[in-house]
Short mmCIF file of C-alpha atoms and ligand atoms in Angstrom, two decimals:
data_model
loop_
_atom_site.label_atom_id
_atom_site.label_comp_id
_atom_site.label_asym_id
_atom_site.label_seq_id
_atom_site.Cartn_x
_atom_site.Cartn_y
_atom_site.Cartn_z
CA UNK E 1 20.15 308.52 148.88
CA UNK E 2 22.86 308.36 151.50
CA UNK E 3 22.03 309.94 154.86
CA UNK E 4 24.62 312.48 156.92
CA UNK E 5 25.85 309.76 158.88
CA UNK E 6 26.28 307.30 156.19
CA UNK E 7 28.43 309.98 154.57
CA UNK E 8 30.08 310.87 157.58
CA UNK E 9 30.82 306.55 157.93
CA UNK E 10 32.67 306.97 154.57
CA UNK E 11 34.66 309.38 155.60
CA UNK E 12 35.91 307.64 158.94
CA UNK E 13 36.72 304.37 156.87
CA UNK E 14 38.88 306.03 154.19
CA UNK E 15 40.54 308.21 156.49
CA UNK E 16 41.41 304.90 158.77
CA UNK E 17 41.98 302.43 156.09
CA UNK E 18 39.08 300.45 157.44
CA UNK E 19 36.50 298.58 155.72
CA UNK E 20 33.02 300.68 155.79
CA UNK E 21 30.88 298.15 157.64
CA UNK E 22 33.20 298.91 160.69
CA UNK E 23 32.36 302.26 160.54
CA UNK E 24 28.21 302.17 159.28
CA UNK E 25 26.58 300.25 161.73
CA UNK E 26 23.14 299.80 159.08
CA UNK E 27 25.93 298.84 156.85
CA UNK E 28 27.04 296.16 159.33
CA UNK E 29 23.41 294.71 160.57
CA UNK E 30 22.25 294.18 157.06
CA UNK E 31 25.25 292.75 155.96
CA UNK E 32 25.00 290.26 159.35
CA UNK E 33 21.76 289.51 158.68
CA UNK E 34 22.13 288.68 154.98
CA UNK E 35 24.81 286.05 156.11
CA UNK E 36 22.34 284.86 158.62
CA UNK E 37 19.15 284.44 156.47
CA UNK E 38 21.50 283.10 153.20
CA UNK E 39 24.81 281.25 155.12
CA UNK E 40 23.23 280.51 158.40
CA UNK E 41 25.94 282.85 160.16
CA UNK E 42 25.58 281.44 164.00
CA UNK E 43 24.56 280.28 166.25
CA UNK E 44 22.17 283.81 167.59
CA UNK E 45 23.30 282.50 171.18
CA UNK E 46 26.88 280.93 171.77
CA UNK E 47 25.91 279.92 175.04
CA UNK E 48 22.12 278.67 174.24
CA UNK E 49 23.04 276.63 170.48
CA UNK E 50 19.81 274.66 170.41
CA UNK E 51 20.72 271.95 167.86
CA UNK E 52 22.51 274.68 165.38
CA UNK E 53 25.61 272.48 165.56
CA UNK E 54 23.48 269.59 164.62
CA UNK E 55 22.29 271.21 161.52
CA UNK E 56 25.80 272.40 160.47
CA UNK E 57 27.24 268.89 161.10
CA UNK E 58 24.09 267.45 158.95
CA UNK E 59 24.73 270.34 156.22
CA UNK E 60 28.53 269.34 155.86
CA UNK E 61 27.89 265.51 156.33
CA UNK E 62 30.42 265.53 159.66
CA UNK E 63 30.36 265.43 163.34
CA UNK E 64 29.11 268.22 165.53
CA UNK E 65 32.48 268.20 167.48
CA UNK E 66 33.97 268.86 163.82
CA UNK E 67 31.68 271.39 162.24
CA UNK E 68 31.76 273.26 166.26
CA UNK E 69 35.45 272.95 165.18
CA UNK E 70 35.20 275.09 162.05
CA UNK E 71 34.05 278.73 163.30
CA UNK E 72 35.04 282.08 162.33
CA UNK E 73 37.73 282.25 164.56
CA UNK E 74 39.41 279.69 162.07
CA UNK E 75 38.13 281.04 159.26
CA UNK E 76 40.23 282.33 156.15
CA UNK E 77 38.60 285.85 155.85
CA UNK E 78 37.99 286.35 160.14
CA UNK E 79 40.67 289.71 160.52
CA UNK E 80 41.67 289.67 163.83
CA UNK E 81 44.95 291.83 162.83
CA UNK E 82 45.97 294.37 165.08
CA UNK E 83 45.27 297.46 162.16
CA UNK E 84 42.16 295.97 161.95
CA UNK E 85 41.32 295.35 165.97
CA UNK E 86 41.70 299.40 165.98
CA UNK E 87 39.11 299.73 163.38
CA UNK E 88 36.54 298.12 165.49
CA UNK E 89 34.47 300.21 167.89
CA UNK E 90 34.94 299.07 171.48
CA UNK E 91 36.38 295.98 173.13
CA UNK E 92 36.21 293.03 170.71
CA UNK E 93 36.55 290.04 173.46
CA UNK E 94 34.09 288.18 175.91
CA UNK E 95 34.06 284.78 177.71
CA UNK E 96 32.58 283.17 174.45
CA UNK E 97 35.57 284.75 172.19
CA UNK E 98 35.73 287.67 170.11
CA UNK E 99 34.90 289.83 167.58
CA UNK E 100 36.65 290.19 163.98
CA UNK E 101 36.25 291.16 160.68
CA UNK E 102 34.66 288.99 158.26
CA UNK E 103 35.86 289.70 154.77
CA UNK E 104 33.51 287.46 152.70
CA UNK E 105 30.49 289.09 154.08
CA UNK E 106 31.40 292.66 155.33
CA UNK E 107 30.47 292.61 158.74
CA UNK E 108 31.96 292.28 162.50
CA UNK E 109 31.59 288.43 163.04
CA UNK E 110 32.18 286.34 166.25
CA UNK E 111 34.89 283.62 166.67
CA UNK E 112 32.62 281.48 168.67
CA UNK E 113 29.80 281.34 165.18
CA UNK E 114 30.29 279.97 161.98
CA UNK E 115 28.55 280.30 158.47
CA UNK E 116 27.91 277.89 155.65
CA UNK E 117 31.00 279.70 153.17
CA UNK E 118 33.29 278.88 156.48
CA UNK E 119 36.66 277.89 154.69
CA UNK E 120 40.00 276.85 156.61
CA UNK E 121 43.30 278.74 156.73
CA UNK E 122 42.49 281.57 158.99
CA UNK E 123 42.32 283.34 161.19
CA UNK E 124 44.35 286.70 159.73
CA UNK E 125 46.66 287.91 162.32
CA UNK E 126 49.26 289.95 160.29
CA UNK E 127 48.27 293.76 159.12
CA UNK E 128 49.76 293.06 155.72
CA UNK E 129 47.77 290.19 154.88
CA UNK E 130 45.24 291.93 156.40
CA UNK E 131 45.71 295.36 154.12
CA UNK E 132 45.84 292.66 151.21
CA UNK E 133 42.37 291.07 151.72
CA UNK E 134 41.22 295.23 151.83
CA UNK E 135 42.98 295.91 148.60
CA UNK E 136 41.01 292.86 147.17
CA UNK E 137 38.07 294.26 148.39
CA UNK E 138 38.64 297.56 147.66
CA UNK E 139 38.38 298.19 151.06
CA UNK E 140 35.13 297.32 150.97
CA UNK E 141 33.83 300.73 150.83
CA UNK E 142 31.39 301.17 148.58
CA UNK E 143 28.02 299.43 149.36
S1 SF4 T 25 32.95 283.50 156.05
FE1 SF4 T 25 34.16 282.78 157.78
S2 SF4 T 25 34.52 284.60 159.07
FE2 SF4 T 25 32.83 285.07 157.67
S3 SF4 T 25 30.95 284.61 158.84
FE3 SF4 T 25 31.48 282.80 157.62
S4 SF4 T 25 32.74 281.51 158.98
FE4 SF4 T 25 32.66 283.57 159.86
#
């Protein structure tokens, strides 16, 4: 059973065209955490990696400059659009990079991380591909 605020969430993402986890922030953290636990979405500390690049370069049989190379903010599904930055709630950017939306896993990733379904062509910068991905999606709001 949905609680007020999830229902309230719902609301605030249909009524903006945004994708729920944007909106419902247990929506968000368990989506996050999925991709962290299943995908190895990383690493927890930009500025503290411990060998997480090492392990990603092992994983994908490259170099650690080359998987450090392939991060969200490069990523196919990171939604950096400007309809989408107004979906977020607060300032997205910090010395490390900034935040976006992460259409493969539902959640408000970081351009400095990466993930093991990390796939090149991004990021999204125009609202209408941007609306497209959400159409595909179905605007991701059901959960
Ligand atoms: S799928 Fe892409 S944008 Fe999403 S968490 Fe993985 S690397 Fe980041």
């Amino acid at each position: 059973m949905k609680t007020l605020r999830q229902y309230i969430s719902l609301i605030e993402a249909a009524e903006s065209s945004c994708p729920l986890a944007t909106k419902d922030i247990a929506l968000n953290t368990k989506n996050r955490d999925f991709t962290q636990d299943k995908y190895n979405y990383g690493p927890l500390n930009v500025s503290e990696p411990g060998d997480y690049w090492e392990g990603v370069a092992e994983e994908w049989d490259t170099t650690v400059e080359a998987a450090k190379a392939s991060n969200c903010g490069n990523c196919v599904a990171f939604d950096i659009s400007p309809r989408m930055d107004k979906c977020m709630p607060g300032v997205t950017s910090d010395q490390d990079g900034r935040l976006g939306y992460c259409w493969m896993h539902h959640f408000k990733c970081h351009s400095a991380r990466t993930c093991h379904t990390w796939a090149k062509g991004g990021p999204i910068d125009k609202d209408e591909v941007s609306m497209e991905w959400g159409e595909r999606n179905e605007m991701a709001y059901a959960n």
